[in-house]
Short mmCIF file of C-alpha atoms in Angstrom, two decimals:
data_model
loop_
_atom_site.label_atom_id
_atom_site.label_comp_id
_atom_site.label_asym_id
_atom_site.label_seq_id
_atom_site.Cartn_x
_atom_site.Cartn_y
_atom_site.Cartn_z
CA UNK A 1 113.44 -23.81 -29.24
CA UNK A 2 111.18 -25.16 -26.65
CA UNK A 3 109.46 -22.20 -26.39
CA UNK A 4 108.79 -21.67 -29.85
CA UNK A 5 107.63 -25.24 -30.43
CA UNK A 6 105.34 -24.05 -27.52
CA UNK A 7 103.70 -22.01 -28.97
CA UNK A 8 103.02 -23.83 -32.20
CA UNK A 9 101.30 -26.38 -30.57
CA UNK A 10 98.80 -23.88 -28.66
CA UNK A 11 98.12 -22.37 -32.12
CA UNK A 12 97.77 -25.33 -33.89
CA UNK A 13 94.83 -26.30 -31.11
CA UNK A 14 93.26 -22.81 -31.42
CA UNK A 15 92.83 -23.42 -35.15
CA UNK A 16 91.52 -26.81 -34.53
CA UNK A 17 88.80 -25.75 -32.11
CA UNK A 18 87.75 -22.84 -34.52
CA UNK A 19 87.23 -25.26 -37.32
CA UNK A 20 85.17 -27.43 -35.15
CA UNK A 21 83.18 -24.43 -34.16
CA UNK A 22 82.74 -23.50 -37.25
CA UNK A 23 81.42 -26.63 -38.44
CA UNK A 24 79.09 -26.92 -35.77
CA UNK A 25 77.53 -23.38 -36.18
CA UNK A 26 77.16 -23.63 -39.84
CA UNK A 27 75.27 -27.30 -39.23
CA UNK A 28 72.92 -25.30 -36.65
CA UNK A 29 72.10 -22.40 -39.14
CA UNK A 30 71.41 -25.10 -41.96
CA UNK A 31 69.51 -26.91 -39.12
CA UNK A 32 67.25 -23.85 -38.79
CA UNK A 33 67.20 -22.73 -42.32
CA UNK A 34 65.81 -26.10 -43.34
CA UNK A 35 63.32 -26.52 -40.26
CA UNK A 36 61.95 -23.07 -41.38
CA UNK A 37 60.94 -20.08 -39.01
CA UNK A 38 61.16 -20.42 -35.41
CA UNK A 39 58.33 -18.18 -33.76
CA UNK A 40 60.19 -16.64 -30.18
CA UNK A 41 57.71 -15.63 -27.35
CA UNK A 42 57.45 -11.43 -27.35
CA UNK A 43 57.84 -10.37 -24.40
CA UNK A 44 54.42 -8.23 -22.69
CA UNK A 45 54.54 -4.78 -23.51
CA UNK A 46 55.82 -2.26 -20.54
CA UNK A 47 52.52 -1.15 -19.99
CA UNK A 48 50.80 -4.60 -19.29
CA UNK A 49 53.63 -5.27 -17.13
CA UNK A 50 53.39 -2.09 -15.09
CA UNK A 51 49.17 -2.94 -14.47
CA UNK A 52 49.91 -6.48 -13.83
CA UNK A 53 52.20 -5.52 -11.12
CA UNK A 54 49.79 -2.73 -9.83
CA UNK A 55 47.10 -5.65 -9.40
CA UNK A 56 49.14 -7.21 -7.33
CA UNK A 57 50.63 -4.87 -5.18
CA UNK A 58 46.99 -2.83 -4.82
CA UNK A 59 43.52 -5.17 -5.14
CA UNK A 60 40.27 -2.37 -4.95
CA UNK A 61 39.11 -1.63 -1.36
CA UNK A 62 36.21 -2.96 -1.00
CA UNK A 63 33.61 -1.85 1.62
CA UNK A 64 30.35 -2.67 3.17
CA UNK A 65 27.08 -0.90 4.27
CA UNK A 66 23.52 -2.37 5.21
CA UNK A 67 20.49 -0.91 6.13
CA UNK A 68 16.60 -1.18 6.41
CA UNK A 69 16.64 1.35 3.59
CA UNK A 70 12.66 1.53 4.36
CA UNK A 71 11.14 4.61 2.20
CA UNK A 72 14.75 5.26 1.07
CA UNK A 73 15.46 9.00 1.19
CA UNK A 74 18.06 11.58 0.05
CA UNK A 75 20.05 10.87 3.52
CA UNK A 76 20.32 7.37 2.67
CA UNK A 77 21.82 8.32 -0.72
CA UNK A 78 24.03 10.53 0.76
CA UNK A 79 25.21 7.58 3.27
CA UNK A 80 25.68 5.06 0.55
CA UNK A 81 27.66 8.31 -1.18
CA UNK A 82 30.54 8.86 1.67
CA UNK A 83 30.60 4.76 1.79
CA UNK A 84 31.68 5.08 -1.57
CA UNK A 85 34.24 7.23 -0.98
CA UNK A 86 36.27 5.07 1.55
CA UNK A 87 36.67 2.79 -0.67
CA UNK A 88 36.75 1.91 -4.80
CA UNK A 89 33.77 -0.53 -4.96
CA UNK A 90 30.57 -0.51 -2.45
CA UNK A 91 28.69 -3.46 -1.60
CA UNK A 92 25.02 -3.10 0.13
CA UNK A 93 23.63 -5.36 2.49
CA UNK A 94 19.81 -5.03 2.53
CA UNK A 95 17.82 -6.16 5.71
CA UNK A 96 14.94 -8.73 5.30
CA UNK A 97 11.70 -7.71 6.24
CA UNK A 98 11.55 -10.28 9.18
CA UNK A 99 14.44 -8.77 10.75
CA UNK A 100 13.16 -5.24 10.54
CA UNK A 101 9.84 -6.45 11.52
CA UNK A 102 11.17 -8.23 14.68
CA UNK A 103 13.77 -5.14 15.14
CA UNK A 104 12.17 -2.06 14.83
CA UNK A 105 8.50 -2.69 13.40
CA UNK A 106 6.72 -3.44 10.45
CA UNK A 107 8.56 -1.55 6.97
CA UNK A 108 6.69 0.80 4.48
CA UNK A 109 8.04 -0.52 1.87
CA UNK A 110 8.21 -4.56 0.77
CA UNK A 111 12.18 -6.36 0.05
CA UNK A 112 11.58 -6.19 -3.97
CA UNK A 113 10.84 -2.60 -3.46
CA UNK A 114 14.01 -1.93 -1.30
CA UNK A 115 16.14 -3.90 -3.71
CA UNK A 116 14.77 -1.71 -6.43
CA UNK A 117 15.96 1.43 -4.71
CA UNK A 118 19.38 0.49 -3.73
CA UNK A 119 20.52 -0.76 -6.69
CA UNK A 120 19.33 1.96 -8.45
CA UNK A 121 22.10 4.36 -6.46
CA UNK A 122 24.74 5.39 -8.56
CA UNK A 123 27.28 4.98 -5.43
CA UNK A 124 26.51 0.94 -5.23
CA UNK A 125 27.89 -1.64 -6.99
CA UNK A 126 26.39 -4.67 -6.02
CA UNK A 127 22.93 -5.76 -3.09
CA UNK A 128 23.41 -8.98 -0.95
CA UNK A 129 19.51 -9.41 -0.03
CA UNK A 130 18.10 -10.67 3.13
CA UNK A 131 21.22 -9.34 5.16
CA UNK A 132 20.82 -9.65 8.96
CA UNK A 133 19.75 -6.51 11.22
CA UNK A 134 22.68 -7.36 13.59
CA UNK A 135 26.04 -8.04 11.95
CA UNK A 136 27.12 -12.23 13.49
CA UNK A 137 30.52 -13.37 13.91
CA UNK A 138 29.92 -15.29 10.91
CA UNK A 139 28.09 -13.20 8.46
CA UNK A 140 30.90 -11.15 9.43
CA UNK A 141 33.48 -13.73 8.13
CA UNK A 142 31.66 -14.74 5.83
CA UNK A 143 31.98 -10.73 4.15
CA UNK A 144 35.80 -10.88 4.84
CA UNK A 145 36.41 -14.45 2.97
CA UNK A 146 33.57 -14.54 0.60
CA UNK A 147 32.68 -10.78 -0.31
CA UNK A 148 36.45 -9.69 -0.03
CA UNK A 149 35.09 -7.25 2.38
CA UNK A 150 37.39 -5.06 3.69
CA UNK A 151 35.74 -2.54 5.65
CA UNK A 152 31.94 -2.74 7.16
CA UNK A 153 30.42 1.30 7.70
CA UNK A 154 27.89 3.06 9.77
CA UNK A 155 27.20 6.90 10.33
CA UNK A 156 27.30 8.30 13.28
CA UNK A 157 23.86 7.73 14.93
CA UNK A 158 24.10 4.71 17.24
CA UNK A 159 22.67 1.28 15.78
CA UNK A 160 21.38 -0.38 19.14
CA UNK A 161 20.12 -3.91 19.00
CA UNK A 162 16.35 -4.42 21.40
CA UNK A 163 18.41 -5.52 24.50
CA UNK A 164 20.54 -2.23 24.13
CA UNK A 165 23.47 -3.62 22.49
CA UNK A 166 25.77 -1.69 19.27
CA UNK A 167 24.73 -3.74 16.52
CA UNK A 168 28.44 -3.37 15.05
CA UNK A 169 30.27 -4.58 18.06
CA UNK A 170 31.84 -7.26 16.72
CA UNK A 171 33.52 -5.24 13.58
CA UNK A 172 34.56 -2.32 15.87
CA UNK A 173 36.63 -4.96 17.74
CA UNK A 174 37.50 -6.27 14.50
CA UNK A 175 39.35 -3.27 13.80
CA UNK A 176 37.29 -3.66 10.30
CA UNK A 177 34.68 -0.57 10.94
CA UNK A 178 34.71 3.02 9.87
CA UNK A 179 32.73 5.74 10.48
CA UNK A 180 30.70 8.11 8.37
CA UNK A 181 28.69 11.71 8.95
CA UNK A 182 24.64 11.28 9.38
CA UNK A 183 22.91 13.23 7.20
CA UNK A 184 21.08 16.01 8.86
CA UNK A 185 17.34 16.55 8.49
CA UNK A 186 15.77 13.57 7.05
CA UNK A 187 15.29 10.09 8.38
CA UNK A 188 12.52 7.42 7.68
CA UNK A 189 11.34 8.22 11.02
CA UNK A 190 11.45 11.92 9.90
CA UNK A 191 9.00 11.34 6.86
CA UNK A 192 6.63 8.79 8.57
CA UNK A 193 6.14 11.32 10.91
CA UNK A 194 4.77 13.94 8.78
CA UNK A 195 2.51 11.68 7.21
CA UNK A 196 0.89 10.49 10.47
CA UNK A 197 1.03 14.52 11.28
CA UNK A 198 -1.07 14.66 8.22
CA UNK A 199 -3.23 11.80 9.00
CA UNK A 200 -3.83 13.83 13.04
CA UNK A 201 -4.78 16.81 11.03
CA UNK A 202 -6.93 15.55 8.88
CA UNK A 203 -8.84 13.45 11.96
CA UNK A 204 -9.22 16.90 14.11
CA UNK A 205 -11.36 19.68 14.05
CA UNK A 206 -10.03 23.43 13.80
CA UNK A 207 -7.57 22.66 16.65
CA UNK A 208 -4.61 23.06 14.11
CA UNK A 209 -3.60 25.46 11.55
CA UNK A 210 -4.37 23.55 8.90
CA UNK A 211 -3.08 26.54 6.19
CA UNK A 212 0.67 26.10 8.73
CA UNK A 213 0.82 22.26 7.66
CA UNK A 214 2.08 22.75 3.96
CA UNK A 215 4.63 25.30 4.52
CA UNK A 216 5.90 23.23 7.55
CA UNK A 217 6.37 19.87 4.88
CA UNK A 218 7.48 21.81 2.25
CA UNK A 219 9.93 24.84 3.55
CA UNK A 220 12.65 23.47 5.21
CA UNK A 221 12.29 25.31 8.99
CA UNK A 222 14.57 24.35 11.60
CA UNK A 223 13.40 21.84 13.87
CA UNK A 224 9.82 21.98 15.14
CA UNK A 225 7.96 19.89 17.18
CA UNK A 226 4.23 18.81 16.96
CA UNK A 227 2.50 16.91 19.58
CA UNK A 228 -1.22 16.18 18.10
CA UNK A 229 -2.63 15.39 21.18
CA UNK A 230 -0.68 12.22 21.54
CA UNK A 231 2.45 13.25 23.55
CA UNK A 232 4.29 12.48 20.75
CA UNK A 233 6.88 14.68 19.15
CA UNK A 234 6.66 14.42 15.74
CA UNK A 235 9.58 16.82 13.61
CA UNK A 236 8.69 17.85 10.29
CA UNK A 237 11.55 18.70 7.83
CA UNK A 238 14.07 21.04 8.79
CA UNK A 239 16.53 19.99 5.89
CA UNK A 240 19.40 22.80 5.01
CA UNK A 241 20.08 22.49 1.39
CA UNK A 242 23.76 23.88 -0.04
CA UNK A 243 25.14 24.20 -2.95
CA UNK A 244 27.82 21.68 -2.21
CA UNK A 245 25.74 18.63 -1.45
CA UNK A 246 23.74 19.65 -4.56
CA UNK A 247 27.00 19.37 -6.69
CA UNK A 248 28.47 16.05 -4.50
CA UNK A 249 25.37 14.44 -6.10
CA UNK A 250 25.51 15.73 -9.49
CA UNK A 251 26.59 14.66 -12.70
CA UNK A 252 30.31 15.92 -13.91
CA UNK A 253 29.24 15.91 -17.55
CA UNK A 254 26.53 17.26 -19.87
CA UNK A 255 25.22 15.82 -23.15
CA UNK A 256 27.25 16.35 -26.28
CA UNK A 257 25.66 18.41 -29.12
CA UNK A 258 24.80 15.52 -30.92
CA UNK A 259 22.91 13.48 -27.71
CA UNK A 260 19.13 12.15 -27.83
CA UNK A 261 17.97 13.76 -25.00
CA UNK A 262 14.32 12.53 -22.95
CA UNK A 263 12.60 14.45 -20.65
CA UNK A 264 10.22 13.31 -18.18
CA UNK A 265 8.64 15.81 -15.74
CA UNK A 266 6.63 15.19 -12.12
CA UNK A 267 6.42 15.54 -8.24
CA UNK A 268 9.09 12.52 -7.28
CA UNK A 269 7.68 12.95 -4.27
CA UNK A 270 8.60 10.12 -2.03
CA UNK A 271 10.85 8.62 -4.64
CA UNK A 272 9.71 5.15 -4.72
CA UNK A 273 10.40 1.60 -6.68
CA UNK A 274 7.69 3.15 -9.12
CA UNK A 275 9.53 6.42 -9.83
CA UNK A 276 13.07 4.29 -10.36
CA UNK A 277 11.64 2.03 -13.06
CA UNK A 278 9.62 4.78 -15.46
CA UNK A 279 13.23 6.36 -15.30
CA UNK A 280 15.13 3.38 -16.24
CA UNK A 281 12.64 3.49 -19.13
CA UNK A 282 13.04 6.24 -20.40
CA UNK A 283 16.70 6.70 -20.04
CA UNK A 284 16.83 3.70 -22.32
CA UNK A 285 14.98 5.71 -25.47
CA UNK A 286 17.73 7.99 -25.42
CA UNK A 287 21.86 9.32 -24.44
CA UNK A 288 20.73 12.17 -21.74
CA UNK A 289 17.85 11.60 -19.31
CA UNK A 290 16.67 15.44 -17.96
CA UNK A 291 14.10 15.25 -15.39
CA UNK A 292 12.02 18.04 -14.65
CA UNK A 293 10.72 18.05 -10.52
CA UNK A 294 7.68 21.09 -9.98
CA UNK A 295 8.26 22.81 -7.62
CA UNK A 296 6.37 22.57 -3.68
CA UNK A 297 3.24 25.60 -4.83
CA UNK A 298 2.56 23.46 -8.62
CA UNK A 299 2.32 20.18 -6.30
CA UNK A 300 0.05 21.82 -3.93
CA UNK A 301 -2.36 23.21 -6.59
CA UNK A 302 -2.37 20.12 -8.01
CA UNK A 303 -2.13 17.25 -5.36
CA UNK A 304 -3.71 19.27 -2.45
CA UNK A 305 -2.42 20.91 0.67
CA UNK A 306 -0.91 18.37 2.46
CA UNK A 307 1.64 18.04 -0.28
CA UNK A 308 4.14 17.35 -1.60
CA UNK A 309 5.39 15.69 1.68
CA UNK A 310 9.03 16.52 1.21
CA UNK A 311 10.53 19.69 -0.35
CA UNK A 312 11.72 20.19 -3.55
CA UNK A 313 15.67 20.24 -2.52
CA UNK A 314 14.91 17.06 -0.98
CA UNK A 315 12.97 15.43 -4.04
CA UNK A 316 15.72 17.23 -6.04
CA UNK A 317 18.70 14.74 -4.21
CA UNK A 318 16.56 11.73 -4.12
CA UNK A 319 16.70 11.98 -8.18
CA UNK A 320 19.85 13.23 -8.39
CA UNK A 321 21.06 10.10 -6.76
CA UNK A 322 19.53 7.48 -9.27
CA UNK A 323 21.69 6.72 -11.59
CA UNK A 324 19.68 6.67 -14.78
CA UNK A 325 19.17 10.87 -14.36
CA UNK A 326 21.92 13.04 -15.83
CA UNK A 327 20.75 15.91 -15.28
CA UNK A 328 17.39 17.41 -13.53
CA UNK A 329 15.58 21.31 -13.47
CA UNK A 330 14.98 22.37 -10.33
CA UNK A 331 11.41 23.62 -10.07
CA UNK A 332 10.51 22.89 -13.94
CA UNK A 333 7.48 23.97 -15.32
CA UNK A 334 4.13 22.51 -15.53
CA UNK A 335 4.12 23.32 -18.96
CA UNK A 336 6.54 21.74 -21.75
CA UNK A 337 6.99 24.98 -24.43
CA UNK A 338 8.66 25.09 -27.38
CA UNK A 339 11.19 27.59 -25.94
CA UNK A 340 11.94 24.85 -23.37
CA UNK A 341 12.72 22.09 -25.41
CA UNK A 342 14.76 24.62 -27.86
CA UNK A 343 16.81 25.84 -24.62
CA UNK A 344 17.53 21.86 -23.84
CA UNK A 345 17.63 20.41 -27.36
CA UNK A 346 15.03 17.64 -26.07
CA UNK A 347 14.30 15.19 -28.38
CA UNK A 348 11.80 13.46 -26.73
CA UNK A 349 8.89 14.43 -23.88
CA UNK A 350 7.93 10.91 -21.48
CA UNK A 351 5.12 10.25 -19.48
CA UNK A 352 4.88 7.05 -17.59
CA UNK A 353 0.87 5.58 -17.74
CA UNK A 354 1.16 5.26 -13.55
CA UNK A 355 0.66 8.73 -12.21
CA UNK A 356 -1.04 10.60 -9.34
CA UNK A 357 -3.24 12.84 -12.29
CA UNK A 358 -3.99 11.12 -15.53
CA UNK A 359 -6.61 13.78 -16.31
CA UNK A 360 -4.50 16.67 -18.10
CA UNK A 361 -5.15 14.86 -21.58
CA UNK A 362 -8.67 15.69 -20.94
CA UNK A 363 -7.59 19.64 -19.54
CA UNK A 364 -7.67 22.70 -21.58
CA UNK A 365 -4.28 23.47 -20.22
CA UNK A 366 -2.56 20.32 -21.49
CA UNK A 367 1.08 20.73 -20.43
CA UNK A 368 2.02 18.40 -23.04
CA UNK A 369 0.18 20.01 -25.52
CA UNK A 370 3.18 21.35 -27.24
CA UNK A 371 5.36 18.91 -27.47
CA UNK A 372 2.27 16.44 -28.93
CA UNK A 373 1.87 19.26 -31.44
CA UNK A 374 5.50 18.27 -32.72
CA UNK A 375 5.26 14.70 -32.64
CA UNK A 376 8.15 14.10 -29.89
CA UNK A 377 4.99 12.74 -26.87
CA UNK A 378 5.77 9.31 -25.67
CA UNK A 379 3.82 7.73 -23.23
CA UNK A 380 5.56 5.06 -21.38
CA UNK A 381 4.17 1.99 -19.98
CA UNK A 382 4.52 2.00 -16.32
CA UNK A 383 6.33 -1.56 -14.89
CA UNK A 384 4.98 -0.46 -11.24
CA UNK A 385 1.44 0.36 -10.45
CA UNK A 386 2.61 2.40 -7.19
CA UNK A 387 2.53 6.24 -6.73
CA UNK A 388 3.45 8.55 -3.78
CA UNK A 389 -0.13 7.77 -2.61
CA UNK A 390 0.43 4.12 -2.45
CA UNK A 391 3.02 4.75 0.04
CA UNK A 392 0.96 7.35 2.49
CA UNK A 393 -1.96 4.47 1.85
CA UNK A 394 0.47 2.11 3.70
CA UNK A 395 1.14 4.39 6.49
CA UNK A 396 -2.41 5.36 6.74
CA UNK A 397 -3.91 1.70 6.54
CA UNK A 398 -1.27 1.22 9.82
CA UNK A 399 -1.13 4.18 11.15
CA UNK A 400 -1.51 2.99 14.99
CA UNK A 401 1.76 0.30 14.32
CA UNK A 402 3.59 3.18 12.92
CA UNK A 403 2.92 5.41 15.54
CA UNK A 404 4.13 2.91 18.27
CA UNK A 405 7.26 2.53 15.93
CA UNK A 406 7.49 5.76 15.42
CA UNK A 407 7.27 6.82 19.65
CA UNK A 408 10.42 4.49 19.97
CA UNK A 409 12.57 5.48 17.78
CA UNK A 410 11.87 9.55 18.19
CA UNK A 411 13.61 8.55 21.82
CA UNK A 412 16.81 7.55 20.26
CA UNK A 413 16.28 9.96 17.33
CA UNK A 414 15.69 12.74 20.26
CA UNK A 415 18.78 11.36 22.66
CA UNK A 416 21.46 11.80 19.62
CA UNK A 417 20.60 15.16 18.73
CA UNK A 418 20.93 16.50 22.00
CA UNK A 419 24.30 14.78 22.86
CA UNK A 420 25.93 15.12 19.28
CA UNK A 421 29.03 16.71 18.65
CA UNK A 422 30.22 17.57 14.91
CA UNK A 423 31.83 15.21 13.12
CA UNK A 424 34.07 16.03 9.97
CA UNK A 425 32.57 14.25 7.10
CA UNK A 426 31.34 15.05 3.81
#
């Protein structure tokens, strides 16, 4: 009896509590029914999540290069190129022209025309002007905490301060600095020299070959050396071109079948601020930018025998690198056909108003001639009023500071390449 009167009183309770329960969820779902729809947070899909926690765990590696960048060259490019590969975004420290002045002699080429250059390097991402020749404890900092910096690079060439110091001391010990591979064959030094070999010849007599000088600036020999009388050794280019550094700086991808494509033609010789902006132009009236560079005997005929001052594989790079050109000919032309622009599908034929020869509208042999006939001539207004002879003017104008820069550097130049070893590099 006991138990059985048990257990009737733990059912009764069980029914008891499920009525209450009842009652209390039917009061919440007329709660809800008459407060309407409740919106519930979604949750962020899978993807999102899986990015979000990528961030996170992995923030881009960002790394650092400066330079004078003075008369900026294909081995520059190249530089700025491996920088780019130890890391996912490159930032480029450009060196005032007080500290270049005070550090190595007065520069070719002005700060605006520097920052015209490097930016225009596919490779960079972003220019911090006015950055100091010799890398301070706290510029250094201040690239860690302010630039996210995470790496600072250098090739392998020493950097040596005037009392005989390494200019990137301080991030070696760091343990913040990598190293890259110099560029063989080319170097500002390189290029000034031939055009103050150019300015000796023209100044002598029959002492040198004068018909020796062209095919010397525009072959690509090994290394030769040219004293002039002065003592001082001078090289003139020996670059090696291969087909894998002309692929490292080419485009991946052509222009679909359905792209407006512009071409603009010339020397590029010396790429210069002036060159950069007629590109930028005339990139912007179209999808594909092809850029046709003559080859070293159409400069010659036209410009004279002391040009072009550097070859076509190195004019070649030096547009390669910009990063309004997709695509460039090798040794185009002087004359646009109509079997040309068929082969390319060009829409459009450029010609900046800033150029070494303006005179070809006035020619018999108009190279443009065809492509006026169809009504696809532009001529573009030039932003820059500087051509390849604006920069030997420079050099010429101060030829005698030049030289003096030029005798102290060649030492340097002269003491790596006799103690280098090879480095692996790209």
């Amino acid at each position: 009896m006991e138990s059985g009167s048990g257990g009737g009183g733990c059912s009764a309770r069980t029914l008891a509590a499920c009525v209450v329960g009842g009652i209390v969820l039917g009061a919440s779902v007329l709660a809800l029914h008459l407060a309407g729809p409740v919106a519930i947070p979604s949750l962020p899909p899978v993807d999102a999540l899986r990015r979000r926690f990528r961030w996170r765990r992995r923030r881009p590696v960002r790394v650092y290069m400066d330079g004078c960048f003075d008369m900026m060259h294909y081995g520059h490019c190249n530089a700025l190129r491996q920088a780019r590969a130890l890391g996912d975004e490159l930032i480029v420290g450009v060196v005032s022209d007080e500290e270049i002045k005070a550090n190595k002699g007065p520069p070719v080429t002005p700060m605006h025309e520097r920052m015209i250059m490097v930016s225009a390097v596919k490779w960079v991402d972003d220019v911090i002007p006015d950055a100091p020749y010799a890398i301070t404890e706290e510029f250094m900092y201040k690239l860690f905490n302010e630039y996210n910096i995470d790496y600072i690079i250098h090739g392998d060439d020493p950097c040596l301060l005037p009392d005989g110091t390494d200019a990137y001391a301080l991030a070696k010990k760091a343990g913040r600095y990598k190293q890259i591979k110099r560029t063989e064959g080319v170097s500002t030094t390189d290029i000034v020299g031939r055009m103050l070999l150019c300015v000796r010849e023209r100044s002598s007599s029959d002492a040198h070959n004068h018909s020796s000088l062209q095919r010397q600036f525009s072959s690509g020999h090994g290394q030769k050396i040219d004293d002039g009388g002065s003592g001082s050794g001078t090289r003139v280019s020996h670059f090696l071109p291969t087909s894998r550094r002309i692929v490292q700086f080419s485009n991946s991808r052509g222009p679909s079948p359905d792209s407006r494509i512009v071409y603009i033609d010339g020397a590029f010789d010396l790429f210069h601020a002036g060159h950069v902006e007629i590109l930028r132009l005339a990139r912007e009236l179209g999808d594909f930018l092809l850029v046709g560079i003559h080859t070293d005997q159409t400069i010659s005929s036209t410009r004279g025998r002391h040009r072009p001052i550097m070859n076509l594989h190195e004019r070649s790079l030096s547009v390669l690198a910009c990063r309004y050109v997709d695509e460039v000919i090798i040794g185009a032309p002087w004359d646009v056909s109509k079997d040309m622009i068929t082969t390319f599908n060009i829409s459009l034929v450029v010609h900046g108003t800033i150029a070494e020869n303006m005179d070809f509208m006035q020619d018999d042999s108009n190279p443009y001639a065809v492509p006026m006939a169809m009504g696809i001539y532009h001529r573009l207004e030039s932003p820059l009023d500087i051509t390849t002879s604006t920069i030997i003017r420079r050099i010429v104008a101060n030829h005698e500071a030049y030289q003096k820069r030029n005798e102290k550097k060649e030492a340097s130049e002269k003491k790596y390449y006799e103690s280098k070893s090879f480095v692996n590099g790209e």
